[in-house]
Amino acid sequence: MTTTATTALTHIANLVTNDPSLGDGTPLGLIRDAAVVIDGDRIVWTGESSKTPTTDNAFDVGGRAVIPGFVDSHSHLVFAGDRTAEFNARMSGRPYAAGGIRTTVAATRAASDEELSANVARYLAEALRQGTTTFETKSGYGLTVEDEARALRIAARHTDEVTFLGAHIVSPDYADDPAGYVDLVTGPMLDACAPYARWIDVFCERGAFDEDQARTVLTAGLARGLQPRVHANQLGHGPGVRLAVELGAASADHCTHLDDADLDALGQGSTVATLLPGAEFSTRAAWPDARRLLDAGATVALSTDCNPGSSFTSSMPFCIALAVRDMGMTPDEAVWSATAGGAAALRRTDVGRITPGARADLVVLDAPSHVHLAYRPGVPLTGAVWRSGRREV
């Protein structure tokens, strides 16, 4: 018979539970002067600090805030190299003629498995230090059967939330035969990649894959048991969002350019609108209008889109600050979207909240309130991180 030690976190100034049945009754379910009890890898109790049950261990938070671990539901971490020159040129107003994603594809193909795995581990450790306890990551920088499959094998060593993105762009090897590349993605590449992935994604955008090609990719993935996600409406208005809703995708990601029909579809469907403000920050593009999405009844997630080209950040607190400053979100909405919203985008009910039965993922902030994540942008506020009941930071 095995037993686990119980641990109480006490004297929490403000506890974000993301359970509206608790505390103040808001979507954040705020409990003031609170405590949390962990048993093994699960939350088993939340409530007022004065009513904390007896436990084996105790951690006095000392009047700081506690929030759920961040859920980053969109990243591209299996890559090699960086695109510093491209970013520097863009920020300096100079034209840049290098290959964008193709540059990363070449570097990734040339890297060893050990180099790629070490990179993933490094970026995930960086994210964990900032409070991210659940993360999704994709392939998409290999674009051959062998390179996409190895990217997913590597990703699966580090997370359960793995996405096959062979349809990131048309491979340079098929520049003159996009239809042939779609056949490759939906045939031999899918066969090789499906065993390592939970999700399938496609970049449905002018210059990448059109509506018919995207539907072909996603329906092939569905037939193999992979659930769809869509890169949608980032660079301009297009069919991506409505295709995502039509196919019951868990998430439509970017959602920068939306019309009223897109808003209605997201507001009435189950597809989460995942916003990635790091991409707009790093490309000086127009900001997504989170306020419009929320007012339409859509579920909104915030994620980093960590990748070497358009959003080289692993910081969910940074994305929260951008969403509040430039996308019309309140601090409460942004924190919810970076935790419970990300969980919804991954169709997870065990993360993104601090309630009995949830996985014990939580962040102690060096601040008395979650509002400080937007109020003090750029300040390292992560004081401690528990993941699956173990203190990791």
Tab-separated table of C-alpha atoms in Angstrom:
chain	number	residue	atom	x	y	z
A	1	MET	CA	0.000	0.000	0.000
A	2	THR	CA	1.375	3.397	-1.007
A	3	THR	CA	0.515	6.735	0.546
A	4	THR	CA	1.195	10.288	-0.569
A	5	ALA	CA	2.024	13.284	1.578
A	6	THR	CA	-0.478	16.114	1.670
A	7	THR	CA	0.631	19.717	1.374
A	8	ALA	CA	-1.281	22.899	2.197
A	9	LEU	CA	-0.547	26.290	0.672
A	10	THR	CA	-1.899	28.800	3.188
A	11	HIS	CA	-2.373	32.551	3.649
A	12	ILE	CA	-3.036	33.168	-0.048
A	13	ALA	CA	-4.140	36.781	-0.480
A	14	ASN	CA	-6.105	36.037	-3.664
A	15	LEU	CA	-6.668	32.557	-5.083
A	16	VAL	CA	-7.790	32.263	-8.718
A	17	THR	CA	-9.728	28.994	-8.969
A	18	ASN	CA	-11.470	29.544	-12.342
A	19	ASP	CA	-14.536	27.976	-10.734
A	20	PRO	CA	-17.424	30.483	-10.601
A	21	SER	CA	-19.192	28.365	-7.971
A	22	LEU	CA	-16.454	29.333	-5.528
A	23	GLY	CA	-15.432	32.554	-3.837
A	24	ASP	CA	-16.773	35.752	-5.357
A	25	GLY	CA	-18.864	34.001	-8.022
A	26	THR	CA	-16.995	35.577	-10.965
A	27	PRO	CA	-15.478	33.456	-13.747
A	28	LEU	CA	-12.186	33.572	-11.816
A	29	GLY	CA	-13.845	32.205	-8.663
A	30	LEU	CA	-11.636	34.396	-6.479
A	31	ILE	CA	-11.189	33.324	-2.859
A	32	ARG	CA	-9.531	35.819	-0.528
A	33	ASP	CA	-7.295	34.783	2.393
A	34	ALA	CA	-7.390	31.290	0.927
A	35	ALA	CA	-5.653	27.933	1.102
A	36	VAL	CA	-5.185	24.947	-1.212
A	37	VAL	CA	-4.493	21.331	-0.262
A	38	ILE	CA	-2.564	19.014	-2.585
A	39	ASP	CA	-2.582	15.216	-2.278
A	40	GLY	CA	-0.226	13.515	-4.711
A	41	ASP	CA	-0.697	15.145	-8.089
A	42	ARG	CA	-4.233	16.473	-7.408
A	43	ILE	CA	-5.980	19.361	-5.730
A	44	VAL	CA	-8.208	17.943	-2.989
A	45	TRP	CA	-9.432	21.072	-1.191
A	46	THR	CA	-9.735	24.846	-1.611
A	47	GLY	CA	-11.241	27.332	0.794
A	48	GLU	CA	-10.570	29.951	3.442
A	49	SER	CA	-7.156	29.737	5.055
A	50	SER	CA	-8.667	29.628	8.556
A	51	LYS	CA	-10.465	26.386	7.659
A	52	THR	CA	-7.472	24.511	6.198
A	53	PRO	CA	-7.534	20.790	7.015
A	54	THR	CA	-4.546	19.247	8.767
A	55	THR	CA	-1.847	18.179	6.300
A	56	ASP	CA	1.588	16.563	6.361
A	57	ASN	CA	3.319	19.678	5.045
A	58	ALA	CA	2.525	23.380	4.848
A	59	PHE	CA	3.779	26.235	2.699
A	60	ASP	CA	2.935	29.736	3.916
A	61	VAL	CA	2.402	31.889	0.837
A	62	GLY	CA	2.697	35.018	2.958
A	63	GLY	CA	-0.078	37.102	1.451
A	64	ARG	CA	0.769	36.469	-2.193
A	65	ALA	CA	-1.587	35.504	-5.007
A	66	VAL	CA	-1.937	31.998	-6.458
A	67	ILE	CA	-3.216	31.218	-9.939
A	68	PRO	CA	-3.512	28.033	-12.017
A	69	GLY	CA	-0.459	27.126	-14.067
A	70	PHE	CA	-0.584	28.724	-17.502
A	71	VAL	CA	-1.806	26.533	-20.365
A	72	ASP	CA	0.071	27.427	-23.557
A	73	SER	CA	-1.984	25.775	-26.278
A	74	HIS	CA	0.005	26.961	-29.329
A	75	SER	CA	3.773	26.752	-29.837
A	76	HIS	CA	6.320	25.621	-32.434
A	77	LEU	CA	9.296	24.403	-30.415
A	78	VAL	CA	10.883	21.698	-32.566
A	79	PHE	CA	13.290	23.812	-34.596
A	80	ALA	CA	16.932	24.770	-34.964
A	81	GLY	CA	18.573	28.146	-35.506
A	82	ASP	CA	16.949	31.543	-35.212
A	83	ARG	CA	15.916	34.378	-37.536
A	84	THR	CA	17.612	37.307	-35.841
A	85	ALA	CA	18.556	38.967	-39.132
A	86	GLU	CA	14.957	38.805	-40.350
A	87	PHE	CA	13.639	40.343	-37.118
A	88	ASN	CA	16.305	43.047	-37.084
A	89	ALA	CA	15.517	44.026	-40.660
A	90	ARG	CA	11.773	44.100	-39.997
A	91	MET	CA	12.178	46.272	-36.911
A	92	SER	CA	14.605	48.558	-38.765
A	93	GLY	CA	12.268	49.097	-41.702
A	94	ARG	CA	14.588	47.377	-44.161
A	95	PRO	CA	13.582	44.827	-46.798
A	96	TYR	CA	14.704	41.288	-46.112
A	97	ALA	CA	14.941	38.648	-48.815
A	98	ALA	CA	15.796	35.480	-46.870
A	99	GLY	CA	13.448	32.544	-46.781
A	100	GLY	CA	11.359	32.974	-43.636
A	101	ILE	CA	9.919	29.596	-42.618
A	102	ARG	CA	12.082	27.960	-45.281
A	103	THR	CA	15.191	29.196	-43.433
A	104	THR	CA	14.045	27.387	-40.298
A	105	VAL	CA	13.142	24.300	-42.314
A	106	ALA	CA	16.699	24.084	-43.665
A	107	ALA	CA	18.256	24.528	-40.219
A	108	THR	CA	15.885	22.012	-38.628
A	109	ARG	CA	16.519	19.360	-41.261
A	110	ALA	CA	20.270	19.760	-40.698
A	111	ALA	CA	20.070	19.461	-36.893
A	112	SER	CA	20.506	16.216	-34.995
A	113	ASP	CA	17.794	14.653	-32.871
A	114	GLU	CA	19.831	15.512	-29.785
A	115	GLU	CA	20.079	19.184	-30.752
A	116	LEU	CA	16.361	19.441	-31.436
A	117	SER	CA	15.398	17.694	-28.194
A	118	ALA	CA	17.753	19.910	-26.192
A	119	ASN	CA	16.151	22.993	-27.741
A	120	VAL	CA	12.653	21.825	-26.836
A	121	ALA	CA	13.745	21.084	-23.273
A	122	ARG	CA	15.403	24.494	-22.955
A	123	TYR	CA	12.381	26.450	-24.135
A	124	LEU	CA	10.007	24.420	-21.990
A	125	ALA	CA	12.196	24.990	-18.918
A	126	GLU	CA	12.173	28.697	-19.758
A	127	ALA	CA	8.362	28.628	-19.956
A	128	LEU	CA	8.061	26.675	-16.699
A	129	ARG	CA	10.101	29.304	-14.851
A	130	GLN	CA	7.450	31.800	-15.956
A	131	GLY	CA	4.541	29.637	-14.779
A	132	THR	CA	3.586	27.524	-17.809
A	133	THR	CA	2.725	23.994	-16.671
A	134	THR	CA	0.857	22.658	-19.745
A	135	PHE	CA	2.087	23.187	-23.272
A	136	GLU	CA	1.203	22.132	-26.784
A	137	THR	CA	3.809	22.044	-29.528
A	138	LYS	CA	3.821	21.265	-33.239
A	139	SER	CA	5.899	19.895	-36.045
A	140	GLY	CA	6.028	21.929	-39.253
A	141	TYR	CA	9.710	22.709	-39.765
A	142	GLY	CA	10.628	19.410	-41.405
A	143	LEU	CA	8.142	19.057	-44.280
A	144	THR	CA	9.402	15.616	-45.295
A	145	VAL	CA	7.973	12.333	-44.054
A	146	GLU	CA	11.122	11.526	-42.073
A	147	ASP	CA	11.634	15.019	-40.627
A	148	GLU	CA	8.019	15.542	-39.596
A	149	ALA	CA	7.877	12.130	-37.920
A	150	ARG	CA	11.086	12.730	-35.981
A	151	ALA	CA	9.856	16.181	-34.900
A	152	LEU	CA	6.769	14.573	-33.407
A	153	ARG	CA	8.755	11.782	-31.770
A	154	ILE	CA	10.917	14.433	-30.122
A	155	ALA	CA	7.931	16.554	-29.085
A	156	ALA	CA	6.198	13.524	-27.566
A	157	ARG	CA	9.142	13.033	-25.196
A	158	HIS	CA	8.308	16.375	-23.608
A	159	THR	CA	4.510	16.778	-23.745
A	160	ASP	CA	1.278	14.874	-24.375
A	161	GLU	CA	-0.114	17.775	-26.415
A	162	VAL	CA	1.537	17.115	-29.780
A	163	THR	CA	0.264	18.483	-33.098
A	164	PHE	CA	1.075	17.312	-36.619
A	165	LEU	CA	1.576	20.412	-38.795
A	166	GLY	CA	2.962	18.989	-41.994
A	167	ALA	CA	0.667	21.496	-43.703
A	168	HIS	CA	2.574	24.530	-42.393
A	169	ILE	CA	3.649	25.682	-45.835
A	170	VAL	CA	4.078	23.811	-49.084
A	171	SER	CA	7.478	22.153	-48.841
A	172	PRO	CA	10.173	23.811	-50.984
A	173	ASP	CA	10.637	20.357	-52.515
A	174	TYR	CA	7.096	20.640	-53.937
A	175	ALA	CA	7.114	24.338	-54.856
A	176	ASP	CA	5.772	23.539	-58.333
A	177	ASP	CA	3.376	20.803	-57.196
A	178	PRO	CA	1.261	21.903	-54.198
A	179	ALA	CA	-1.352	19.241	-54.955
A	180	GLY	CA	1.362	16.616	-54.772
A	181	TYR	CA	2.442	17.951	-51.399
A	182	VAL	CA	-1.119	17.733	-50.053
A	183	ASP	CA	-1.170	14.109	-51.240
A	184	LEU	CA	2.087	13.513	-49.359
A	185	VAL	CA	0.770	15.154	-46.164
A	186	THR	CA	-2.481	13.190	-46.211
A	187	GLY	CA	-0.822	9.917	-47.235
A	188	PRO	CA	2.656	8.733	-46.265
A	189	MET	CA	3.391	11.667	-43.952
A	190	LEU	CA	0.159	11.233	-41.996
A	191	ASP	CA	0.801	7.489	-41.763
A	192	ALA	CA	4.231	8.141	-40.247
A	193	CYS	CA	3.130	10.958	-37.931
A	194	ALA	CA	-0.278	9.925	-36.591
A	195	PRO	CA	1.098	7.530	-33.935
A	196	TYR	CA	2.918	10.408	-32.184
A	197	ALA	CA	0.267	13.143	-32.316
A	198	ARG	CA	-3.047	14.010	-30.706
A	199	TRP	CA	-3.877	16.894	-33.072
A	200	ILE	CA	-3.648	17.884	-36.729
A	201	ASP	CA	-3.252	21.491	-37.851
A	202	VAL	CA	-3.102	23.405	-41.132
A	203	PHE	CA	-2.113	26.952	-42.060
A	204	CYS	CA	-5.232	28.007	-43.983
A	205	GLU	CA	-4.044	31.266	-45.500
A	206	ARG	CA	-3.267	32.863	-48.839
A	207	GLY	CA	0.245	31.708	-49.733
A	208	ALA	CA	-0.125	28.505	-47.703
A	209	PHE	CA	-3.190	26.231	-48.074
A	210	ASP	CA	-6.585	27.206	-49.467
A	211	GLU	CA	-9.944	26.092	-48.105
A	212	ASP	CA	-10.210	22.920	-50.163
A	213	GLN	CA	-6.641	21.874	-49.400
A	214	ALA	CA	-7.107	22.609	-45.695
A	215	ARG	CA	-10.342	20.606	-45.556
A	216	THR	CA	-8.602	17.679	-47.259
A	217	VAL	CA	-5.777	17.742	-44.699
A	218	LEU	CA	-8.056	18.019	-41.673
A	219	THR	CA	-10.559	15.382	-42.764
A	220	ALA	CA	-7.703	12.958	-43.466
A	221	GLY	CA	-6.441	13.591	-39.932
A	222	LEU	CA	-9.896	13.068	-38.475
A	223	ALA	CA	-10.115	9.730	-40.257
A	224	ARG	CA	-6.900	8.702	-38.498
A	225	GLY	CA	-8.185	9.783	-35.068
A	226	LEU	CA	-6.410	13.152	-34.880
A	227	GLN	CA	-8.456	16.138	-33.762
A	228	PRO	CA	-8.306	19.369	-35.795
A	229	ARG	CA	-6.854	22.773	-35.018
A	230	VAL	CA	-6.496	25.549	-37.599
A	231	HIS	CA	-4.134	28.478	-38.169
A	232	ALA	CA	-6.882	30.845	-39.292
A	233	ASN	CA	-7.376	34.442	-40.421
A	234	GLN	CA	-3.943	35.685	-39.399
A	235	LEU	CA	-2.698	37.611	-42.433
A	236	GLY	CA	-6.047	38.541	-43.904
A	237	HIS	CA	-9.677	37.519	-43.982
A	238	GLY	CA	-10.236	33.993	-45.219
A	239	PRO	CA	-12.177	30.761	-44.736
A	240	GLY	CA	-10.081	29.355	-41.875
A	241	VAL	CA	-12.312	30.258	-38.943
A	242	ARG	CA	-15.505	28.998	-40.522
A	243	LEU	CA	-13.776	25.818	-41.676
A	244	ALA	CA	-12.571	25.243	-38.107
A	245	VAL	CA	-16.100	25.623	-36.734
A	246	GLU	CA	-17.567	23.462	-39.509
A	247	LEU	CA	-15.205	20.596	-38.661
A	248	GLY	CA	-15.556	20.994	-34.897
A	249	ALA	CA	-11.931	22.023	-34.436
A	250	ALA	CA	-10.866	22.553	-30.850
A	251	SER	CA	-9.272	25.861	-31.737
A	252	ALA	CA	-8.972	28.472	-34.468
A	253	ASP	CA	-5.671	30.216	-33.853
A	254	HIS	CA	-4.729	33.854	-34.590
A	255	CYS	CA	-8.234	35.138	-35.519
A	256	THR	CA	-6.901	38.589	-36.386
A	257	HIS	CA	-9.118	39.380	-39.383
A	258	LEU	CA	-12.753	38.465	-38.696
A	259	ASP	CA	-16.084	39.483	-40.153
A	260	ASP	CA	-19.478	39.263	-38.456
A	261	ALA	CA	-20.106	35.758	-39.824
A	262	ASP	CA	-16.836	34.553	-38.275
A	263	LEU	CA	-17.804	36.082	-34.946
A	264	ASP	CA	-21.231	34.460	-35.071
A	265	ALA	CA	-19.693	31.080	-35.879
A	266	LEU	CA	-17.229	31.291	-32.982
A	267	GLY	CA	-19.865	32.630	-30.614
A	268	GLN	CA	-22.294	29.808	-31.374
A	269	GLY	CA	-19.836	26.915	-31.788
A	270	SER	CA	-17.448	25.062	-29.500
A	271	THR	CA	-14.260	26.142	-31.288
A	272	VAL	CA	-12.031	28.300	-29.099
A	273	ALA	CA	-10.548	31.489	-30.557
A	274	THR	CA	-6.872	31.356	-29.580
A	275	LEU	CA	-5.162	34.747	-29.764
A	276	LEU	CA	-1.400	35.029	-30.111
A	277	PRO	CA	-0.370	38.619	-29.371
A	278	GLY	CA	3.340	37.837	-29.491
A	279	ALA	CA	3.009	37.483	-33.266
A	280	GLU	CA	1.447	40.919	-33.678
A	281	PHE	CA	4.043	42.430	-31.350
A	282	SER	CA	6.938	40.922	-33.299
A	283	THR	CA	5.591	41.766	-36.759
A	284	ARG	CA	3.910	45.117	-36.005
A	285	ALA	CA	0.697	43.721	-37.438
A	286	ALA	CA	-2.847	44.710	-36.479
A	287	TRP	CA	-3.960	43.416	-33.087
A	288	PRO	CA	-6.786	40.870	-32.794
A	289	ASP	CA	-9.913	42.415	-31.273
A	290	ALA	CA	-10.487	40.269	-28.210
A	291	ARG	CA	-13.258	42.535	-26.975
A	292	ARG	CA	-15.291	41.876	-30.113
A	293	LEU	CA	-14.839	38.121	-29.724
A	294	LEU	CA	-15.798	38.124	-26.059
A	295	ASP	CA	-18.849	40.280	-26.684
A	296	ALA	CA	-19.937	37.802	-29.380
A	297	GLY	CA	-19.848	34.993	-26.812
A	298	ALA	CA	-16.704	33.270	-28.079
A	299	THR	CA	-14.384	31.386	-25.748
A	300	VAL	CA	-10.957	33.018	-25.969
A	301	ALA	CA	-7.546	31.549	-25.178
A	302	LEU	CA	-4.191	33.328	-25.018
A	303	SER	CA	-0.986	31.590	-26.069
A	304	THR	CA	2.569	32.503	-26.974
A	305	ASP	CA	2.937	31.065	-30.501
A	306	CYS	CA	6.581	30.597	-29.504
A	307	ASN	CA	8.509	30.175	-32.761
A	308	PRO	CA	11.745	31.561	-34.205
A	309	GLY	CA	10.178	33.727	-36.887
A	310	SER	CA	7.165	35.695	-35.766
A	311	SER	CA	6.869	35.310	-31.974
A	312	PHE	CA	10.045	34.240	-30.214
A	313	THR	CA	8.659	34.471	-26.685
A	314	SER	CA	7.780	31.776	-24.168
A	315	SER	CA	6.251	34.268	-21.722
A	316	MET	CA	2.554	33.931	-20.991
A	317	PRO	CA	2.702	36.920	-18.588
A	318	PHE	CA	3.979	39.038	-21.486
A	319	CYS	CA	1.040	37.897	-23.638
A	320	ILE	CA	-1.377	38.767	-20.810
A	321	ALA	CA	0.048	42.287	-20.619
A	322	LEU	CA	-0.265	42.735	-24.399
A	323	ALA	CA	-3.843	41.452	-24.399
A	324	VAL	CA	-4.850	43.939	-21.702
A	325	ARG	CA	-2.960	46.876	-23.185
A	326	ASP	CA	-3.733	46.397	-26.881
A	327	MET	CA	-6.544	43.876	-27.411
A	328	GLY	CA	-9.342	45.156	-25.205
A	329	MET	CA	-9.232	42.491	-22.485
A	330	THR	CA	-9.600	43.148	-18.783
A	331	PRO	CA	-6.912	41.704	-16.493
A	332	ASP	CA	-9.422	39.117	-15.235
A	333	GLU	CA	-10.314	38.031	-18.776
A	334	ALA	CA	-6.682	37.784	-19.836
A	335	VAL	CA	-5.682	35.617	-16.869
A	336	TRP	CA	-8.706	33.349	-17.434
A	337	SER	CA	-7.830	33.032	-21.138
A	338	ALA	CA	-4.202	32.155	-20.354
A	339	THR	CA	-5.284	29.367	-17.995
A	340	ALA	CA	-8.835	28.033	-18.389
A	341	GLY	CA	-9.053	29.322	-21.968
A	342	GLY	CA	-5.941	27.414	-22.969
A	343	ALA	CA	-7.331	24.314	-21.287
A	344	ALA	CA	-10.534	24.675	-23.319
A	345	ALA	CA	-8.464	24.994	-26.504
A	346	LEU	CA	-6.889	21.644	-25.638
A	347	ARG	CA	-10.212	20.185	-24.485
A	348	ARG	CA	-8.770	19.563	-21.046
A	349	THR	CA	-10.770	19.734	-17.825
A	350	ASP	CA	-7.956	18.677	-15.507
A	351	VAL	CA	-5.763	21.774	-15.956
A	352	GLY	CA	-6.302	25.535	-15.982
A	353	ARG	CA	-8.214	25.583	-12.703
A	354	ILE	CA	-7.619	25.082	-8.984
A	355	THR	CA	-10.516	22.961	-7.791
A	356	PRO	CA	-10.781	19.512	-6.194
A	357	GLY	CA	-9.916	16.829	-8.732
A	358	ALA	CA	-7.829	19.092	-10.956
A	359	ARG	CA	-4.152	18.418	-11.522
A	360	ALA	CA	-2.092	20.284	-8.936
A	361	ASP	CA	-0.576	22.885	-11.277
A	362	LEU	CA	-0.340	26.303	-9.661
A	363	VAL	CA	1.787	29.426	-9.594
A	364	VAL	CA	2.605	31.602	-6.602
A	365	LEU	CA	3.015	35.199	-7.746
A	366	ASP	CA	5.342	37.652	-6.050
A	367	ALA	CA	2.373	39.998	-5.876
A	368	PRO	CA	-0.879	40.205	-3.894
A	369	SER	CA	-3.146	39.952	-6.963
A	370	HIS	CA	-3.258	38.383	-10.411
A	371	VAL	CA	-3.866	41.877	-11.780
A	372	HIS	CA	-0.148	42.567	-11.319
A	373	LEU	CA	0.576	40.361	-14.350
A	374	ALA	CA	-0.718	43.212	-16.525
A	375	TYR	CA	-0.069	46.026	-14.038
A	376	ARG	CA	3.690	45.259	-13.832
A	377	PRO	CA	4.605	44.145	-17.377
A	378	GLY	CA	8.037	42.654	-17.868
A	379	VAL	CA	8.608	42.059	-14.164
A	380	PRO	CA	9.429	38.426	-13.193
A	381	LEU	CA	6.539	37.771	-10.808
A	382	THR	CA	6.700	33.967	-10.706
A	383	GLY	CA	7.705	33.093	-7.152
A	384	ALA	CA	7.058	29.339	-7.148
A	385	VAL	CA	5.530	26.755	-9.471
A	386	TRP	CA	3.918	23.402	-8.653
A	387	ARG	CA	3.294	20.961	-11.491
A	388	SER	CA	1.448	17.696	-10.883
A	389	GLY	CA	1.820	18.274	-7.169
A	390	ARG	CA	5.588	18.750	-7.179
A	391	ARG	CA	7.330	22.037	-6.663
A	392	GLU	CA	9.354	22.645	-9.842
A	393	VAL	CA	10.383	26.313	-9.371
